[in-house]
Amino acid sequence: MILRRLPEPRRNGYFSTWPEIVHGFADKVGQESKPMRVSPSPRDIARMEETLTWTNCLEPIDGKIVWMKAHDERWKNICWHVGLCHAAAHQHWRYGLSLIALTLNKQPFNRKLPILEVIKLARSL
């Protein structure tokens, strides 16, 4: 995920006067190596910023479920946060993804259609 790879924001005015510590080979023996952080490219950041607007067409509860699921949240936590049972939360998630797909593909559809009809319409793309 691109947001996780971005550097942490820093507060202005706070800095360290300590010199940079240079570790020698003897200091590093026996330590676990740190994973290398690869900064995202400007193209990746632009694509990520575009995806942030995709949930604007959703109802707040649907948008929350889609974002929580995108962040690998467990269904148990999602259900607790939105106050729905698993089956209803899963249906709202599928409905939200269907609305996003229909909107991105510029497919005309009636917003008054039942949830299951919108999901079927999106699956037929």
Coordinates of N, CA and C in Angstrom, one line a residue:
M1 N 0.8 -1.2 0.0 CA 0.0 0.0 0.0 C 0.9 1.2 0.0
I2 N 0.5 2.2 -0.8 CA 1.4 3.4 -1.0 C 1.4 4.2 0.2
L3 N 0.3 4.4 0.9 CA 0.3 5.3 2.1 C 1.3 4.8 3.2
R4 N 1.4 3.5 3.3 CA 2.3 2.9 4.3 C 3.8 3.1 3.9
R5 N 4.1 3.3 2.7 CA 5.4 3.5 2.2 C 5.9 4.9 2.3
L6 N 4.9 5.9 2.4 CA 5.3 7.3 2.5 C 6.1 7.5 3.8
P7 N 7.0 8.5 3.8 CA 7.7 8.8 5.1 C 6.8 9.4 6.1
E8 N 7.1 9.2 7.3 CA 6.3 9.8 8.4 C 6.4 11.3 8.4
P9 N 5.3 12.0 8.7 CA 5.4 13.5 8.7 C 6.2 13.9 10.0
R10 N 7.0 15.0 9.8 CA 7.8 15.5 10.9 C 7.3 16.9 11.3
R11 N 7.4 17.2 12.6 CA 7.0 18.5 13.1 C 8.1 19.5 12.8
N12 N 7.7 20.6 12.5 CA 8.7 21.7 12.2 C 9.3 22.2 13.6
G13 N 10.6 22.5 13.6 CA 11.2 23.0 14.8 C 11.8 22.0 15.7
Y14 N 11.6 20.7 15.5 CA 12.1 19.7 16.4 C 13.3 19.0 15.6
F15 N 14.4 19.0 16.2 CA 15.6 18.3 15.6 C 16.5 17.8 16.7
S16 N 17.5 17.0 16.3 CA 18.4 16.4 17.2 C 19.8 17.1 17.0
T17 N 20.4 17.4 18.0 CA 21.8 18.0 17.9 C 22.9 16.9 18.1
W18 N 22.4 15.6 18.3 CA 23.3 14.5 18.4 C 23.9 14.2 17.0
P19 N 25.2 13.8 16.9 CA 25.7 13.4 15.6 C 25.1 12.1 15.2
E20 N 25.2 11.9 13.9 CA 24.7 10.6 13.3 C 25.6 9.5 13.8
I21 N 25.0 8.4 14.2 CA 25.8 7.3 14.7 C 26.1 6.4 13.6
V22 N 27.4 6.1 13.4 CA 27.9 5.2 12.3 C 28.2 3.9 13.0
H23 N 27.5 2.8 12.6 CA 27.7 1.5 13.2 C 28.8 0.8 12.4
G24 N 29.7 0.1 13.1 CA 30.7 -0.7 12.4 C 30.2 -2.1 12.2
F25 N 31.1 -2.9 11.6 CA 30.7 -4.3 11.3 C 30.5 -5.0 12.6
A26 N 31.3 -4.8 13.6 CA 31.2 -5.5 14.9 C 29.9 -5.2 15.6
D27 N 29.4 -4.0 15.4 CA 28.1 -3.6 16.0 C 27.0 -4.3 15.4
K28 N 27.1 -4.6 14.1 CA 26.0 -5.2 13.3 C 25.9 -6.7 13.4
V29 N 26.9 -7.4 13.9 CA 27.0 -8.8 14.0 C 25.9 -9.3 14.9
G30 N 25.1 -10.2 14.5 CA 24.0 -10.8 15.3 C 22.7 -10.0 15.3
Q31 N 22.7 -8.9 14.7 CA 21.5 -8.1 14.6 C 20.6 -8.5 13.4
E32 N 19.3 -8.4 13.5 CA 18.5 -8.7 12.3 C 18.5 -7.5 11.4
S33 N 18.5 -7.9 10.1 CA 18.6 -6.8 9.1 C 17.2 -6.1 9.0
K34 N 17.2 -4.8 8.8 CA 16.0 -4.1 8.7 C 15.5 -4.1 7.2
P35 N 14.2 -4.3 7.0 CA 13.7 -4.3 5.6 C 13.9 -3.0 5.0
M36 N 14.3 -3.0 3.7 CA 14.6 -1.8 3.0 C 13.3 -1.1 2.6
R37 N 13.2 0.2 2.9 CA 12.0 0.9 2.6 C 12.2 1.6 1.2
V38 N 11.3 1.2 0.3 CA 11.3 1.8 -1.0 C 10.3 2.9 -1.1
S39 N 10.7 4.1 -1.4 CA 9.8 5.2 -1.5 C 8.9 5.1 -2.8
P40 N 7.7 5.4 -2.7 CA 6.8 5.3 -3.9 C 7.2 6.4 -4.9
S41 N 7.0 6.1 -6.1 CA 7.3 7.0 -7.2 C 6.1 8.1 -7.3
P42 N 6.4 9.2 -7.9 CA 5.3 10.2 -8.1 C 4.1 9.6 -8.8
R43 N 4.3 8.7 -9.8 CA 3.2 8.1 -10.5 C 2.4 7.3 -9.5
D44 N 3.0 6.5 -8.6 CA 2.3 5.7 -7.7 C 1.5 6.6 -6.7
I45 N 2.0 7.7 -6.3 CA 1.3 8.7 -5.4 C 0.1 9.3 -6.1
A46 N 0.3 9.6 -7.4 CA -0.8 10.2 -8.2 C -2.0 9.2 -8.3
R47 N -1.6 8.0 -8.6 CA -2.7 6.9 -8.7 C -3.4 6.7 -7.4
M48 N -2.6 6.8 -6.3 CA -3.2 6.6 -4.9 C -4.2 7.8 -4.6
E49 N -3.7 9.0 -5.0 CA -4.6 10.2 -4.7 C -5.9 10.0 -5.5
E50 N -5.8 9.5 -6.7 CA -7.1 9.3 -7.5 C -8.0 8.3 -6.8
T51 N -7.5 7.2 -6.3 CA -8.3 6.3 -5.6 C -9.0 6.8 -4.3
L52 N -8.4 7.8 -3.7 CA -9.0 8.4 -2.5 C -10.4 9.0 -2.8
T53 N -10.6 9.4 -4.0 CA -11.9 10.0 -4.3 C -13.0 9.0 -4.7
W54 N -12.6 7.7 -4.9 CA -13.6 6.7 -5.3 C -14.8 6.5 -4.4
T55 N -14.6 6.7 -3.1 CA -15.7 6.5 -2.2 C -16.6 7.7 -2.0
N56 N -16.3 8.7 -2.8 CA -17.2 9.9 -2.6 C -18.6 9.6 -3.1
C57 N -18.8 8.7 -4.0 CA -20.2 8.4 -4.5 C -20.9 7.4 -3.5
L58 N -20.3 7.0 -2.4 CA -20.9 6.0 -1.6 C -21.6 6.7 -0.3
E59 N -22.5 6.0 0.2 CA -23.1 6.4 1.5 C -22.0 6.2 2.6
P60 N -22.1 7.0 3.7 CA -21.0 6.9 4.7 C -20.7 5.5 5.2
I61 N -21.8 4.7 5.4 CA -21.6 3.4 6.0 C -20.9 2.5 5.0
D62 N -21.3 2.6 3.7 CA -20.6 1.8 2.7 C -19.2 2.2 2.5
G63 N -18.9 3.5 2.5 CA -17.5 3.9 2.3 C -16.7 3.5 3.5
K64 N -17.2 3.5 4.7 CA -16.4 3.0 5.9 C -16.1 1.6 5.7
I65 N -17.1 0.8 5.3 CA -16.8 -0.7 5.2 C -15.8 -1.0 4.1
V66 N -15.9 -0.3 3.0 CA -14.9 -0.5 1.9 C -13.5 -0.1 2.3
W67 N -13.4 1.0 3.0 CA -12.1 1.5 3.5 C -11.5 0.5 4.5
M68 N -12.3 0.1 5.5 CA -11.8 -0.8 6.5 C -11.4 -2.1 5.9
K69 N -12.2 -2.6 4.9 CA -11.8 -3.9 4.3 C -10.5 -3.7 3.4
A70 N -10.4 -2.5 2.8 CA -9.2 -2.3 2.0 C -7.9 -2.2 2.9
H71 N -8.1 -1.9 4.2 CA -7.0 -1.9 5.1 C -6.9 -3.3 5.9
D72 N -7.4 -4.3 5.3 CA -7.3 -5.7 5.8 C -7.9 -5.8 7.2
E73 N -8.9 -5.1 7.5 CA -9.6 -5.2 8.8 C -10.5 -6.5 8.8
R74 N -10.5 -7.1 10.0 CA -11.3 -8.3 10.1 C -12.8 -8.0 10.1
W75 N -13.6 -8.9 9.6 CA -15.1 -8.7 9.5 C -15.6 -8.4 10.9
K76 N -15.1 -9.1 11.9 CA -15.6 -8.9 13.3 C -15.5 -7.5 13.7
N77 N -14.3 -6.9 13.4 CA -14.1 -5.5 13.8 C -15.0 -4.5 13.0
I78 N -15.1 -4.8 11.7 CA -16.0 -4.0 10.8 C -17.4 -4.0 11.3
C79 N -17.9 -5.2 11.6 CA -19.3 -5.4 12.1 C -19.5 -4.6 13.4
W80 N -18.5 -4.6 14.2 CA -18.6 -3.9 15.5 C -18.7 -2.4 15.3
H81 N -17.8 -1.9 14.4 CA -17.8 -0.5 14.1 C -19.0 0.1 13.4
V82 N -19.6 -0.7 12.5 CA -20.7 -0.2 11.8 C -22.1 -0.6 12.3
G83 N -22.0 -1.6 13.2 CA -23.3 -2.0 13.9 C -24.1 -2.9 13.0
L84 N -23.5 -3.7 12.1 CA -24.2 -4.7 11.3 C -23.8 -6.1 11.5
C85 N -24.6 -7.0 11.2 CA -24.2 -8.4 11.2 C -23.2 -8.7 10.0
H86 N -22.6 -9.8 10.1 CA -21.6 -10.1 9.0 C -22.2 -10.2 7.6
A87 N -23.4 -10.8 7.5 CA -24.0 -10.9 6.2 C -24.4 -9.5 5.6
A88 N -24.9 -8.7 6.5 CA -25.3 -7.3 6.0 C -24.1 -6.5 5.7
A89 N -23.0 -6.6 6.5 CA -21.8 -5.8 6.2 C -21.2 -6.3 4.9
H90 N -21.2 -7.6 4.7 CA -20.6 -8.1 3.5 C -21.4 -7.6 2.2
Q91 N -22.7 -7.6 2.4 CA -23.6 -7.1 1.3 C -23.3 -5.6 1.0
H92 N -23.2 -4.8 2.1 CA -22.9 -3.4 1.9 C -21.5 -3.2 1.2
W93 N -20.5 -4.1 1.6 CA -19.2 -4.0 0.9 C -19.3 -4.3 -0.5
R94 N -20.0 -5.4 -0.9 CA -20.2 -5.7 -2.3 C -20.9 -4.6 -3.1
Y95 N -21.9 -4.0 -2.4 CA -22.7 -2.9 -3.0 C -21.8 -1.7 -3.3
G96 N -20.9 -1.4 -2.3 CA -20.0 -0.3 -2.4 C -19.0 -0.5 -3.6
L97 N -18.5 -1.7 -3.6 CA -17.5 -2.0 -4.7 C -18.3 -2.0 -6.1
S98 N -19.5 -2.4 -6.1 CA -20.3 -2.4 -7.4 C -20.5 -1.0 -7.8
L99 N -20.9 -0.1 -6.9 CA -21.1 1.3 -7.2 C -19.8 2.0 -7.7
I100 N -18.7 1.7 -7.1 CA -17.4 2.2 -7.6 C -17.1 1.7 -9.0
A101 N -17.3 0.4 -9.2 CA -17.1 -0.1 -10.6 C -18.0 0.5 -11.6
L102 N -19.3 0.6 -11.3 CA -20.2 1.2 -12.3 C -19.8 2.7 -12.5
T103 N -19.5 3.4 -11.5 CA -19.1 4.8 -11.7 C -17.8 5.0 -12.5
L104 N -16.8 4.2 -12.2 CA -15.6 4.3 -13.0 C -15.7 3.9 -14.4
N105 N -16.6 2.9 -14.7 CA -16.9 2.5 -16.0 C -17.9 3.3 -16.7
K106 N -18.4 4.4 -16.1 CA -19.4 5.3 -16.6 C -20.6 4.6 -17.1
Q107 N -21.1 3.6 -16.4 CA -22.3 2.8 -16.7 C -23.5 3.5 -16.1
P108 N -24.5 3.8 -16.9 CA -25.7 4.4 -16.3 C -26.5 3.3 -15.5
F109 N -26.9 3.8 -14.4 CA -27.8 2.9 -13.5 C -28.6 3.7 -12.7
N110 N -29.7 3.2 -12.2 CA -30.7 3.9 -11.4 C -30.3 3.7 -9.9
R111 N -30.1 4.7 -9.2 CA -29.7 4.6 -7.8 C -30.8 4.1 -6.9
K112 N -32.0 4.0 -7.4 CA -33.1 3.5 -6.6 C -33.3 2.0 -6.8
L113 N -32.4 1.3 -7.6 CA -32.4 -0.1 -7.7 C -32.1 -0.8 -6.4
P114 N -32.7 -2.0 -6.1 CA -32.3 -2.7 -4.9 C -30.8 -3.1 -4.9
I115 N -30.2 -3.3 -3.8 CA -28.8 -3.6 -3.6 C -28.4 -4.8 -4.5
L116 N -29.2 -5.8 -4.4 CA -28.8 -7.0 -5.2 C -28.8 -6.8 -6.7
E117 N -29.7 -5.9 -7.2 CA -29.8 -5.6 -8.6 C -28.5 -4.9 -9.1
V118 N -28.1 -3.9 -8.2 CA -26.9 -3.2 -8.5 C -25.7 -4.1 -8.6
I119 N -25.6 -5.0 -7.6 CA -24.5 -6.0 -7.6 C -24.5 -6.9 -8.9
K120 N -25.7 -7.3 -9.3 CA -25.8 -8.1 -10.5 C -25.4 -7.3 -11.7
L121 N -25.8 -6.1 -11.7 CA -25.5 -5.2 -12.9 C -23.9 -5.0 -13.0
A122 N -23.3 -4.8 -11.9 CA -21.8 -4.6 -11.9 C -21.1 -5.9 -12.2
R123 N -21.6 -7.1 -11.8 CA -21.0 -8.4 -12.2 C -21.1 -8.7 -13.6
S124 N -22.1 -8.1 -14.3 CA -22.3 -8.4 -15.7 C -21.4 -7.5 -16.6
L125 N -20.6 -6.6 -16.0 CA -19.6 -5.8 -16.8 C -18.5 -6.7 -17.4

